[in-house]
Amino acid sequence: MKTEFLKYTGLTIVILLMVVDSGAEARPPLQTVLEEAAGKSHTLNIGRAELDKAQFKRHMVYQTYLPNVEFNTSFRSLDERIQFQADPVSFPLPGGNDLQVQVPPVTLQDRNTFRANVEVTQVLFTGFKVPRLGRAARHGEQAAEWSMEADKQELLKEVTEAYDKLALLDQSLKVIDRADERLEEEQRVADQAYEEGLIPAFDLTRLRIAQRDLEKQRIGIEGKRELAARNLEHLSGIGWEQFLEDTSELSLIAIDPANLKPDNRPEIKALEEAGRAADQKYRAARSDYLPEVYAFFRQELYEDDLSVLEPTRAMGVGLRWNVFDGFNRSRKVQKAERDRIIARERLEEVTSLSSLDQKQAEVKFSVADQQLRVSEETLKDARTSLRLSRERYRLGLGPVSEQLEAETDYQKAELDWLEAVYDQRRAAIDLLRASGTMSVDRIVMLEQN
């Protein structure tokens, strides 16, 4: 009975462990991290708000043509009534006399008056100012879109760098684990050889020191892994524990620098649109010299206090022409002209810097590719050296220091090779960023190739 109970208890524990293990979340793939980071980024959220503001500004410009409806009320008290005083009227009478009749004064406006009316005005012509400001707002909106794209590409670069850094630490930890397994195997062989009196205690001590050195490296890498995971949590909002549940591989990114040019950089596109917006604003400022045409309609809502000369309803067309405004209009034109110069200079500067950035990225990618090939050859030689030194040590032809030195060289060669792969990936991503062709889909496609 007790045996059966233990069987069922053990089976239950195994099932529970399987359920718990299946519920553990694996490390999210790079595409998920990139998408989550794009949704969480405060910089991109600010960019979206700036884009909304640019759209609102464009709508506000064209709303100038919409009717403006106003309700006006007022109470006015004069010092006296406004009256019209007529001369006396004479009526001739028989006998040559005239009858003088005094006509009472006609009141044109009472002393206390109350007014209430509704007035509708609508702009018909602004001297081409509104269409030009509308085009300027549209270019400003497109500039905001490109600026947000530049911020997004910079974010993708930062996230991929953090993700690759974690993958580099993952693989570095595996290098340490494999080295530790080799040293443990050598430790077992050395213990047996020491018991048989084939090696001195010094060799055992050197092996233990080497194992402790590996443990020290492992502790450092584990700490760096946690920091890298927390950095990814900060960027994406995904819990940092998920990034430590699994490991990622480091693979090379195949890319042809000849097909990448800096012409597509969003920073350049944004400044081009900003320059077009500045041109339209300059033209709109010059349009202030033209008159404005508008239509109006006014309806009096309270007619009791109206004077006999005031209509209850009026409509028509008006023209406003600001002939002199204290040179304010001229200053606006001058300011708009300076804005055009600033936009043009910024575009030329960024275009030049982008070309330089592209060249630097190409050189960096070429250097990383060459260093990777050197690291591969070094790794092959270090692997051969380690194999030969282990055989020499087991045959008693070489000291333990020779084997440990070969082990250290092989570890360093493996870590250097991983670092070279990491550098090649970073150089490829920098090249994509320099050409302005970085996107989530592009990165995922390169990862799958």
mmCIF file with all atom_site columns, C-alpha atoms in Angstrom, residues 113-301:
data_model
loop_
_atom_site.group_PDB
_atom_site.id
_atom_site.type_symbol
_atom_site.label_atom_id
_atom_site.label_alt_id
_atom_site.label_comp_id
_atom_site.label_asym_id
_atom_site.label_entity_id
_atom_site.label_seq_id
_atom_site.pdbx_PDB_ins_code
_atom_site.Cartn_x
_atom_site.Cartn_y
_atom_site.Cartn_z
_atom_site.occupancy
_atom_site.B_iso_or_equiv
_atom_site.pdbx_formal_charge
_atom_site.auth_seq_id
_atom_site.auth_comp_id
_atom_site.auth_asym_id
_atom_site.auth_atom_id
_atom_site.pdbx_PDB_model_num
ATOM 1   C CA . THR A 1 113 ? -29.975 101.565 -25.565 1.00 0.00 ? 113 THR A CA 1
ATOM 2   C CA . PHE A 1 114 ? -29.604 97.792  -25.550 1.00 0.00 ? 114 PHE A CA 1
ATOM 3   C CA . ARG A 1 115 ? -28.248 95.946  -28.554 1.00 0.00 ? 115 ARG A CA 1
ATOM 4   C CA . ALA A 1 116 ? -28.222 92.250  -29.491 1.00 0.00 ? 116 ALA A CA 1
ATOM 5   C CA . ASN A 1 117 ? -27.238 90.895  -32.891 1.00 0.00 ? 117 ASN A CA 1
ATOM 6   C CA . VAL A 1 118 ? -25.690 87.959  -34.672 1.00 0.00 ? 118 VAL A CA 1
ATOM 7   C CA . GLU A 1 119 ? -22.935 88.556  -37.198 1.00 0.00 ? 119 GLU A CA 1
ATOM 8   C CA . VAL A 1 120 ? -21.512 86.090  -39.718 1.00 0.00 ? 120 VAL A CA 1
ATOM 9   C CA . THR A 1 121 ? -18.278 86.771  -41.591 1.00 0.00 ? 121 THR A CA 1
ATOM 10  C CA . GLN A 1 122 ? -16.522 84.545  -44.107 1.00 0.00 ? 122 GLN A CA 1
ATOM 11  C CA . VAL A 1 123 ? -13.141 85.062  -45.737 1.00 0.00 ? 123 VAL A CA 1
ATOM 12  C CA . LEU A 1 124 ? -13.272 84.750  -49.521 1.00 0.00 ? 124 LEU A CA 1
ATOM 13  C CA . PHE A 1 125 ? -9.757  85.709  -50.563 1.00 0.00 ? 125 PHE A CA 1
ATOM 14  C CA . THR A 1 126 ? -6.545  86.074  -48.540 1.00 0.00 ? 126 THR A CA 1
ATOM 15  C CA . GLY A 1 127 ? -4.108  87.083  -51.232 1.00 0.00 ? 127 GLY A CA 1
ATOM 16  C CA . PHE A 1 128 ? -2.957  83.436  -51.693 1.00 0.00 ? 128 PHE A CA 1
ATOM 17  C CA . LYS A 1 129 ? -1.826  83.373  -48.049 1.00 0.00 ? 129 LYS A CA 1
ATOM 18  C CA . VAL A 1 130 ? -3.990  80.443  -46.911 1.00 0.00 ? 130 VAL A CA 1
ATOM 19  C CA . PRO A 1 131 ? -3.108  78.061  -49.793 1.00 0.00 ? 131 PRO A CA 1
ATOM 20  C CA . ARG A 1 132 ? 0.590   78.714  -49.264 1.00 0.00 ? 132 ARG A CA 1
ATOM 21  C CA . LEU A 1 133 ? 0.368   78.280  -45.508 1.00 0.00 ? 133 LEU A CA 1
ATOM 22  C CA . GLY A 1 134 ? -1.606  75.084  -46.129 1.00 0.00 ? 134 GLY A CA 1
ATOM 23  C CA . ARG A 1 135 ? 1.159   73.706  -48.337 1.00 0.00 ? 135 ARG A CA 1
ATOM 24  C CA . ALA A 1 136 ? 3.724   74.770  -45.734 1.00 0.00 ? 136 ALA A CA 1
ATOM 25  C CA . ALA A 1 137 ? 1.780   72.925  -43.042 1.00 0.00 ? 137 ALA A CA 1
ATOM 26  C CA . ARG A 1 138 ? 1.605   69.837  -45.241 1.00 0.00 ? 138 ARG A CA 1
ATOM 27  C CA . HIS A 1 139 ? 5.369   69.867  -45.746 1.00 0.00 ? 139 HIS A CA 1
ATOM 28  C CA . GLY A 1 140 ? 5.800   70.405  -42.005 1.00 0.00 ? 140 GLY A CA 1
ATOM 29  C CA . GLU A 1 141 ? 3.617   67.374  -41.376 1.00 0.00 ? 141 GLU A CA 1
ATOM 30  C CA . GLN A 1 142 ? 5.757   65.257  -43.707 1.00 0.00 ? 142 GLN A CA 1
ATOM 31  C CA . ALA A 1 143 ? 8.892   66.580  -41.992 1.00 0.00 ? 143 ALA A CA 1
ATOM 32  C CA . ALA A 1 144 ? 7.458   65.432  -38.655 1.00 0.00 ? 144 ALA A CA 1
ATOM 33  C CA . GLU A 1 145 ? 6.794   61.979  -40.141 1.00 0.00 ? 145 GLU A CA 1
ATOM 34  C CA . TRP A 1 146 ? 10.375  61.658  -41.349 1.00 0.00 ? 146 TRP A CA 1
ATOM 35  C CA . SER A 1 147 ? 11.732  62.914  -38.024 1.00 0.00 ? 147 SER A CA 1
ATOM 36  C CA . MET A 1 148 ? 9.735   60.249  -36.230 1.00 0.00 ? 148 MET A CA 1
ATOM 37  C CA . GLU A 1 149 ? 11.090  57.647  -38.666 1.00 0.00 ? 149 GLU A CA 1
ATOM 38  C CA . ALA A 1 150 ? 14.632  58.778  -37.822 1.00 0.00 ? 150 ALA A CA 1
ATOM 39  C CA . ASP A 1 151 ? 13.877  58.396  -34.109 1.00 0.00 ? 151 ASP A CA 1
ATOM 40  C CA . LYS A 1 152 ? 12.414  54.953  -34.777 1.00 0.00 ? 152 LYS A CA 1
ATOM 41  C CA . GLN A 1 153 ? 15.506  53.786  -36.659 1.00 0.00 ? 153 GLN A CA 1
ATOM 42  C CA . GLU A 1 154 ? 17.713  55.046  -33.846 1.00 0.00 ? 154 GLU A CA 1
ATOM 43  C CA . LEU A 1 155 ? 15.568  53.096  -31.381 1.00 0.00 ? 155 LEU A CA 1
ATOM 44  C CA . LEU A 1 156 ? 15.827  49.924  -33.500 1.00 0.00 ? 156 LEU A CA 1
ATOM 45  C CA . LYS A 1 157 ? 19.586  50.322  -33.537 1.00 0.00 ? 157 LYS A CA 1
ATOM 46  C CA . GLU A 1 158 ? 19.672  50.671  -29.754 1.00 0.00 ? 158 GLU A CA 1
ATOM 47  C CA . VAL A 1 159 ? 17.403  47.656  -29.185 1.00 0.00 ? 159 VAL A CA 1
ATOM 48  C CA . THR A 1 160 ? 19.303  45.375  -31.575 1.00 0.00 ? 160 THR A CA 1
ATOM 49  C CA . GLU A 1 161 ? 22.558  46.379  -29.906 1.00 0.00 ? 161 GLU A CA 1
ATOM 50  C CA . ALA A 1 162 ? 21.163  45.471  -26.476 1.00 0.00 ? 162 ALA A CA 1
ATOM 51  C CA . TYR A 1 163 ? 19.726  42.186  -27.804 1.00 0.00 ? 163 TYR A CA 1
ATOM 52  C CA . ASP A 1 164 ? 23.021  41.270  -29.489 1.00 0.00 ? 164 ASP A CA 1
ATOM 53  C CA . LYS A 1 165 ? 24.907  42.150  -26.326 1.00 0.00 ? 165 LYS A CA 1
ATOM 54  C CA . LEU A 1 166 ? 22.777  39.702  -24.370 1.00 0.00 ? 166 LEU A CA 1
ATOM 55  C CA . ALA A 1 167 ? 23.333  37.018  -27.032 1.00 0.00 ? 167 ALA A CA 1
ATOM 56  C CA . LEU A 1 168 ? 27.080  37.665  -26.849 1.00 0.00 ? 168 LEU A CA 1
ATOM 57  C CA . LEU A 1 169 ? 26.993  37.131  -23.090 1.00 0.00 ? 169 LEU A CA 1
ATOM 58  C CA . ASP A 1 170 ? 24.905  33.967  -23.579 1.00 0.00 ? 170 ASP A CA 1
ATOM 59  C CA . GLN A 1 171 ? 27.488  32.460  -25.890 1.00 0.00 ? 171 GLN A CA 1
ATOM 60  C CA . SER A 1 172 ? 30.364  33.654  -23.701 1.00 0.00 ? 172 SER A CA 1
ATOM 61  C CA . LEU A 1 173 ? 28.799  31.814  -20.792 1.00 0.00 ? 173 LEU A CA 1
ATOM 62  C CA . LYS A 1 174 ? 28.661  28.661  -22.912 1.00 0.00 ? 174 LYS A CA 1
ATOM 63  C CA . VAL A 1 175 ? 32.373  29.063  -23.660 1.00 0.00 ? 175 VAL A CA 1
ATOM 64  C CA . ILE A 1 176 ? 33.070  29.204  -19.933 1.00 0.00 ? 176 ILE A CA 1
ATOM 65  C CA . ASP A 1 177 ? 30.852  26.159  -19.325 1.00 0.00 ? 177 ASP A CA 1
ATOM 66  C CA . ARG A 1 178 ? 32.661  24.110  -21.983 1.00 0.00 ? 178 ARG A CA 1
ATOM 67  C CA . ALA A 1 179 ? 36.032  25.139  -20.579 1.00 0.00 ? 179 ALA A CA 1
ATOM 68  C CA . ASP A 1 180 ? 34.879  24.166  -17.103 1.00 0.00 ? 180 ASP A CA 1
ATOM 69  C CA . GLU A 1 181 ? 33.817  20.730  -18.366 1.00 0.00 ? 181 GLU A CA 1
ATOM 70  C CA . ARG A 1 182 ? 37.243  20.217  -19.921 1.00 0.00 ? 182 ARG A CA 1
ATOM 71  C CA . LEU A 1 183 ? 38.987  21.267  -16.707 1.00 0.00 ? 183 LEU A CA 1
ATOM 72  C CA . GLU A 1 184 ? 36.771  18.977  -14.631 1.00 0.00 ? 184 GLU A CA 1
ATOM 73  C CA . GLU A 1 185 ? 37.723  16.104  -16.903 1.00 0.00 ? 185 GLU A CA 1
ATOM 74  C CA . GLU A 1 186 ? 41.383  17.016  -16.556 1.00 0.00 ? 186 GLU A CA 1
ATOM 75  C CA . GLN A 1 187 ? 40.903  17.307  -12.799 1.00 0.00 ? 187 GLN A CA 1
ATOM 76  C CA . ARG A 1 188 ? 39.614  13.728  -12.620 1.00 0.00 ? 188 ARG A CA 1
ATOM 77  C CA . VAL A 1 189 ? 42.555  12.480  -14.682 1.00 0.00 ? 189 VAL A CA 1
ATOM 78  C CA . ALA A 1 190 ? 44.973  14.521  -12.567 1.00 0.00 ? 190 ALA A CA 1
ATOM 79  C CA . ASP A 1 191 ? 43.522  13.197  -9.298  1.00 0.00 ? 191 ASP A CA 1
ATOM 80  C CA . GLN A 1 192 ? 44.021  9.632   -10.481 1.00 0.00 ? 192 GLN A CA 1
ATOM 81  C CA . ALA A 1 193 ? 47.528  10.406  -11.697 1.00 0.00 ? 193 ALA A CA 1
ATOM 82  C CA . TYR A 1 194 ? 48.388  12.069  -8.385  1.00 0.00 ? 194 TYR A CA 1
ATOM 83  C CA . GLU A 1 195 ? 47.190  9.035   -6.423  1.00 0.00 ? 195 GLU A CA 1
ATOM 84  C CA . GLU A 1 196 ? 49.488  6.904   -8.556  1.00 0.00 ? 196 GLU A CA 1
ATOM 85  C CA . GLY A 1 197 ? 52.339  9.365   -7.978  1.00 0.00 ? 197 GLY A CA 1
ATOM 86  C CA . LEU A 1 198 ? 52.631  10.374  -11.602 1.00 0.00 ? 198 LEU A CA 1
ATOM 87  C CA . ILE A 1 199 ? 52.207  14.153  -11.085 1.00 0.00 ? 199 ILE A CA 1
ATOM 88  C CA . PRO A 1 200 ? 53.049  16.521  -8.233  1.00 0.00 ? 200 PRO A CA 1
ATOM 89  C CA . ALA A 1 201 ? 50.528  18.360  -6.033  1.00 0.00 ? 201 ALA A CA 1
ATOM 90  C CA . PHE A 1 202 ? 51.522  21.549  -7.835  1.00 0.00 ? 202 PHE A CA 1
ATOM 91  C CA . ASP A 1 203 ? 49.616  20.407  -10.930 1.00 0.00 ? 203 ASP A CA 1
ATOM 92  C CA . LEU A 1 204 ? 46.437  19.856  -8.905  1.00 0.00 ? 204 LEU A CA 1
ATOM 93  C CA . THR A 1 205 ? 46.761  23.316  -7.405  1.00 0.00 ? 205 THR A CA 1
ATOM 94  C CA . ARG A 1 206 ? 47.159  24.924  -10.835 1.00 0.00 ? 206 ARG A CA 1
ATOM 95  C CA . LEU A 1 207 ? 44.042  23.144  -12.086 1.00 0.00 ? 207 LEU A CA 1
ATOM 96  C CA . ARG A 1 208 ? 41.998  24.308  -9.088  1.00 0.00 ? 208 ARG A CA 1
ATOM 97  C CA . ILE A 1 209 ? 43.200  27.889  -9.614  1.00 0.00 ? 209 ILE A CA 1
ATOM 98  C CA . ALA A 1 210 ? 42.143  27.690  -13.260 1.00 0.00 ? 210 ALA A CA 1
ATOM 99  C CA . GLN A 1 211 ? 38.693  26.427  -12.254 1.00 0.00 ? 211 GLN A CA 1
ATOM 100 C CA . ARG A 1 212 ? 38.275  29.262  -9.756  1.00 0.00 ? 212 ARG A CA 1
ATOM 101 C CA . ASP A 1 213 ? 39.275  31.720  -12.441 1.00 0.00 ? 213 ASP A CA 1
ATOM 102 C CA . LEU A 1 214 ? 36.522  30.303  -14.652 1.00 0.00 ? 214 LEU A CA 1
ATOM 103 C CA . GLU A 1 215 ? 34.041  30.647  -11.809 1.00 0.00 ? 215 GLU A CA 1
ATOM 104 C CA . LYS A 1 216 ? 35.064  34.267  -11.399 1.00 0.00 ? 216 LYS A CA 1
ATOM 105 C CA . GLN A 1 217 ? 34.473  34.884  -15.105 1.00 0.00 ? 217 GLN A CA 1
ATOM 106 C CA . ARG A 1 218 ? 31.096  33.136  -14.915 1.00 0.00 ? 218 ARG A CA 1
ATOM 107 C CA . ILE A 1 219 ? 29.971  35.369  -12.043 1.00 0.00 ? 219 ILE A CA 1
ATOM 108 C CA . GLY A 1 220 ? 30.965  38.469  -14.007 1.00 0.00 ? 220 GLY A CA 1
ATOM 109 C CA . ILE A 1 221 ? 29.133  37.315  -17.126 1.00 0.00 ? 221 ILE A CA 1
ATOM 110 C CA . GLU A 1 222 ? 25.993  36.433  -15.163 1.00 0.00 ? 222 GLU A CA 1
ATOM 111 C CA . GLY A 1 223 ? 25.968  39.933  -13.690 1.00 0.00 ? 223 GLY A CA 1
ATOM 112 C CA . LYS A 1 224 ? 26.365  41.488  -17.125 1.00 0.00 ? 224 LYS A CA 1
ATOM 113 C CA . ARG A 1 225 ? 23.552  39.278  -18.458 1.00 0.00 ? 225 ARG A CA 1
ATOM 114 C CA . GLU A 1 226 ? 21.184  40.581  -15.801 1.00 0.00 ? 226 GLU A CA 1
ATOM 115 C CA . LEU A 1 227 ? 22.150  44.180  -16.581 1.00 0.00 ? 227 LEU A CA 1
ATOM 116 C CA . ALA A 1 228 ? 21.613  43.555  -20.299 1.00 0.00 ? 228 ALA A CA 1
ATOM 117 C CA . ALA A 1 229 ? 18.223  41.961  -19.573 1.00 0.00 ? 229 ALA A CA 1
ATOM 118 C CA . ARG A 1 230 ? 17.193  44.919  -17.426 1.00 0.00 ? 230 ARG A CA 1
ATOM 119 C CA . ASN A 1 231 ? 18.240  47.282  -20.201 1.00 0.00 ? 231 ASN A CA 1
ATOM 120 C CA . LEU A 1 232 ? 15.988  45.380  -22.619 1.00 0.00 ? 232 LEU A CA 1
ATOM 121 C CA . GLU A 1 233 ? 13.165  45.619  -20.094 1.00 0.00 ? 233 GLU A CA 1
ATOM 122 C CA . HIS A 1 234 ? 13.677  49.380  -19.988 1.00 0.00 ? 234 HIS A CA 1
ATOM 123 C CA . LEU A 1 235 ? 13.555  49.587  -23.778 1.00 0.00 ? 235 LEU A CA 1
ATOM 124 C CA . SER A 1 236 ? 10.673  47.185  -24.477 1.00 0.00 ? 236 SER A CA 1
ATOM 125 C CA . GLY A 1 237 ? 8.659   46.905  -21.267 1.00 0.00 ? 237 GLY A CA 1
ATOM 126 C CA . ILE A 1 238 ? 9.051   43.100  -21.299 1.00 0.00 ? 238 ILE A CA 1
ATOM 127 C CA . GLY A 1 239 ? 10.021  41.627  -17.928 1.00 0.00 ? 239 GLY A CA 1
ATOM 128 C CA . TRP A 1 240 ? 13.778  41.163  -17.633 1.00 0.00 ? 240 TRP A CA 1
ATOM 129 C CA . GLU A 1 241 ? 13.357  37.649  -16.222 1.00 0.00 ? 241 GLU A CA 1
ATOM 130 C CA . GLN A 1 242 ? 12.024  36.472  -19.607 1.00 0.00 ? 242 GLN A CA 1
ATOM 131 C CA . PHE A 1 243 ? 15.289  37.418  -21.282 1.00 0.00 ? 243 PHE A CA 1
ATOM 132 C CA . LEU A 1 244 ? 17.178  35.100  -18.932 1.00 0.00 ? 244 LEU A CA 1
ATOM 133 C CA . GLU A 1 245 ? 14.903  32.094  -19.515 1.00 0.00 ? 245 GLU A CA 1
ATOM 134 C CA . ASP A 1 246 ? 16.664  31.089  -22.717 1.00 0.00 ? 246 ASP A CA 1
ATOM 135 C CA . THR A 1 247 ? 19.722  31.902  -24.810 1.00 0.00 ? 247 THR A CA 1
ATOM 136 C CA . SER A 1 248 ? 20.180  33.434  -28.256 1.00 0.00 ? 248 SER A CA 1
ATOM 137 C CA . GLU A 1 249 ? 22.619  32.633  -31.008 1.00 0.00 ? 249 GLU A CA 1
ATOM 138 C CA . LEU A 1 250 ? 24.892  35.134  -32.730 1.00 0.00 ? 250 LEU A CA 1
ATOM 139 C CA . SER A 1 251 ? 24.783  34.820  -36.508 1.00 0.00 ? 251 SER A CA 1
ATOM 140 C CA . LEU A 1 252 ? 26.444  36.871  -39.206 1.00 0.00 ? 252 LEU A CA 1
ATOM 141 C CA . ILE A 1 253 ? 24.453  39.431  -41.190 1.00 0.00 ? 253 ILE A CA 1
ATOM 142 C CA . ALA A 1 254 ? 24.961  39.202  -44.949 1.00 0.00 ? 254 ALA A CA 1
ATOM 143 C CA . ILE A 1 255 ? 24.730  42.642  -46.528 1.00 0.00 ? 255 ILE A CA 1
ATOM 144 C CA . ASP A 1 256 ? 26.157  44.337  -49.620 1.00 0.00 ? 256 ASP A CA 1
ATOM 145 C CA . PRO A 1 257 ? 27.379  47.889  -48.881 1.00 0.00 ? 257 PRO A CA 1
ATOM 146 C CA . ALA A 1 258 ? 27.373  48.746  -52.593 1.00 0.00 ? 258 ALA A CA 1
ATOM 147 C CA . ASN A 1 259 ? 23.560  48.644  -52.630 1.00 0.00 ? 259 ASN A CA 1
ATOM 148 C CA . LEU A 1 260 ? 23.202  51.103  -49.742 1.00 0.00 ? 260 LEU A CA 1
ATOM 149 C CA . LYS A 1 261 ? 23.289  54.867  -50.221 1.00 0.00 ? 261 LYS A CA 1
ATOM 150 C CA . PRO A 1 262 ? 22.667  57.691  -47.712 1.00 0.00 ? 262 PRO A CA 1
ATOM 151 C CA . ASP A 1 263 ? 20.039  59.338  -49.947 1.00 0.00 ? 263 ASP A CA 1
ATOM 152 C CA . ASN A 1 264 ? 17.219  57.553  -48.118 1.00 0.00 ? 264 ASN A CA 1
ATOM 153 C CA . ARG A 1 265 ? 18.157  58.761  -44.646 1.00 0.00 ? 265 ARG A CA 1
ATOM 154 C CA . PRO A 1 266 ? 15.022  60.079  -42.910 1.00 0.00 ? 266 PRO A CA 1
ATOM 155 C CA . GLU A 1 267 ? 16.983  63.008  -41.477 1.00 0.00 ? 267 GLU A CA 1
ATOM 156 C CA . ILE A 1 268 ? 17.658  64.248  -45.021 1.00 0.00 ? 268 ILE A CA 1
ATOM 157 C CA . LYS A 1 269 ? 14.034  63.698  -46.049 1.00 0.00 ? 269 LYS A CA 1
ATOM 158 C CA . ALA A 1 270 ? 12.838  65.624  -42.984 1.00 0.00 ? 270 ALA A CA 1
ATOM 159 C CA . LEU A 1 271 ? 15.093  68.595  -43.743 1.00 0.00 ? 271 LEU A CA 1
ATOM 160 C CA . GLU A 1 272 ? 14.045  68.589  -47.396 1.00 0.00 ? 272 GLU A CA 1
ATOM 161 C CA . GLU A 1 273 ? 10.414  68.844  -46.322 1.00 0.00 ? 273 GLU A CA 1
ATOM 162 C CA . ALA A 1 274 ? 11.315  71.528  -43.768 1.00 0.00 ? 274 ALA A CA 1
ATOM 163 C CA . GLY A 1 275 ? 13.001  73.517  -46.552 1.00 0.00 ? 275 GLY A CA 1
ATOM 164 C CA . ARG A 1 276 ? 9.879   73.279  -48.734 1.00 0.00 ? 276 ARG A CA 1
ATOM 165 C CA . ALA A 1 277 ? 7.775   74.413  -45.783 1.00 0.00 ? 277 ALA A CA 1
ATOM 166 C CA . ALA A 1 278 ? 10.080  77.413  -45.262 1.00 0.00 ? 278 ALA A CA 1
ATOM 167 C CA . ASP A 1 279 ? 9.711   78.363  -48.951 1.00 0.00 ? 279 ASP A CA 1
ATOM 168 C CA . GLN A 1 280 ? 5.922   78.302  -48.714 1.00 0.00 ? 280 GLN A CA 1
ATOM 169 C CA . LYS A 1 281 ? 5.959   80.340  -45.489 1.00 0.00 ? 281 LYS A CA 1
ATOM 170 C CA . TYR A 1 282 ? 8.118   82.939  -47.211 1.00 0.00 ? 282 TYR A CA 1
ATOM 171 C CA . ARG A 1 283 ? 5.643   83.198  -50.074 1.00 0.00 ? 283 ARG A CA 1
ATOM 172 C CA . ALA A 1 284 ? 2.763   83.412  -47.616 1.00 0.00 ? 284 ALA A CA 1
ATOM 173 C CA . ALA A 1 285 ? 4.505   86.257  -45.775 1.00 0.00 ? 285 ALA A CA 1
ATOM 174 C CA . ARG A 1 286 ? 4.821   88.199  -49.033 1.00 0.00 ? 286 ARG A CA 1
ATOM 175 C CA . SER A 1 287 ? 1.108   87.613  -49.657 1.00 0.00 ? 287 SER A CA 1
ATOM 176 C CA . ASP A 1 288 ? 0.320   89.912  -46.718 1.00 0.00 ? 288 ASP A CA 1
ATOM 177 C CA . TYR A 1 289 ? 0.763   92.856  -49.105 1.00 0.00 ? 289 TYR A CA 1
ATOM 178 C CA . LEU A 1 290 ? -2.419  91.829  -50.958 1.00 0.00 ? 290 LEU A CA 1
ATOM 179 C CA . PRO A 1 291 ? -5.918  92.764  -49.730 1.00 0.00 ? 291 PRO A CA 1
ATOM 180 C CA . GLU A 1 292 ? -8.338  90.391  -48.037 1.00 0.00 ? 292 GLU A CA 1
ATOM 181 C CA . VAL A 1 293 ? -11.899 89.988  -49.313 1.00 0.00 ? 293 VAL A CA 1
ATOM 182 C CA . TYR A 1 294 ? -14.704 88.834  -47.047 1.00 0.00 ? 294 TYR A CA 1
ATOM 183 C CA . ALA A 1 295 ? -18.493 88.535  -46.959 1.00 0.00 ? 295 ALA A CA 1
ATOM 184 C CA . PHE A 1 296 ? -20.652 89.466  -43.984 1.00 0.00 ? 296 PHE A CA 1
ATOM 185 C CA . PHE A 1 297 ? -24.205 89.201  -42.690 1.00 0.00 ? 297 PHE A CA 1
ATOM 186 C CA . ARG A 1 298 ? -25.672 90.885  -39.589 1.00 0.00 ? 298 ARG A CA 1
ATOM 187 C CA . GLN A 1 299 ? -29.115 90.436  -38.036 1.00 0.00 ? 299 GLN A CA 1
ATOM 188 C CA . GLU A 1 300 ? -30.372 92.532  -35.130 1.00 0.00 ? 300 GLU A CA 1
ATOM 189 C CA . LEU A 1 301 ? -32.072 90.380  -32.505 1.00 0.00 ? 301 LEU A CA 1
#
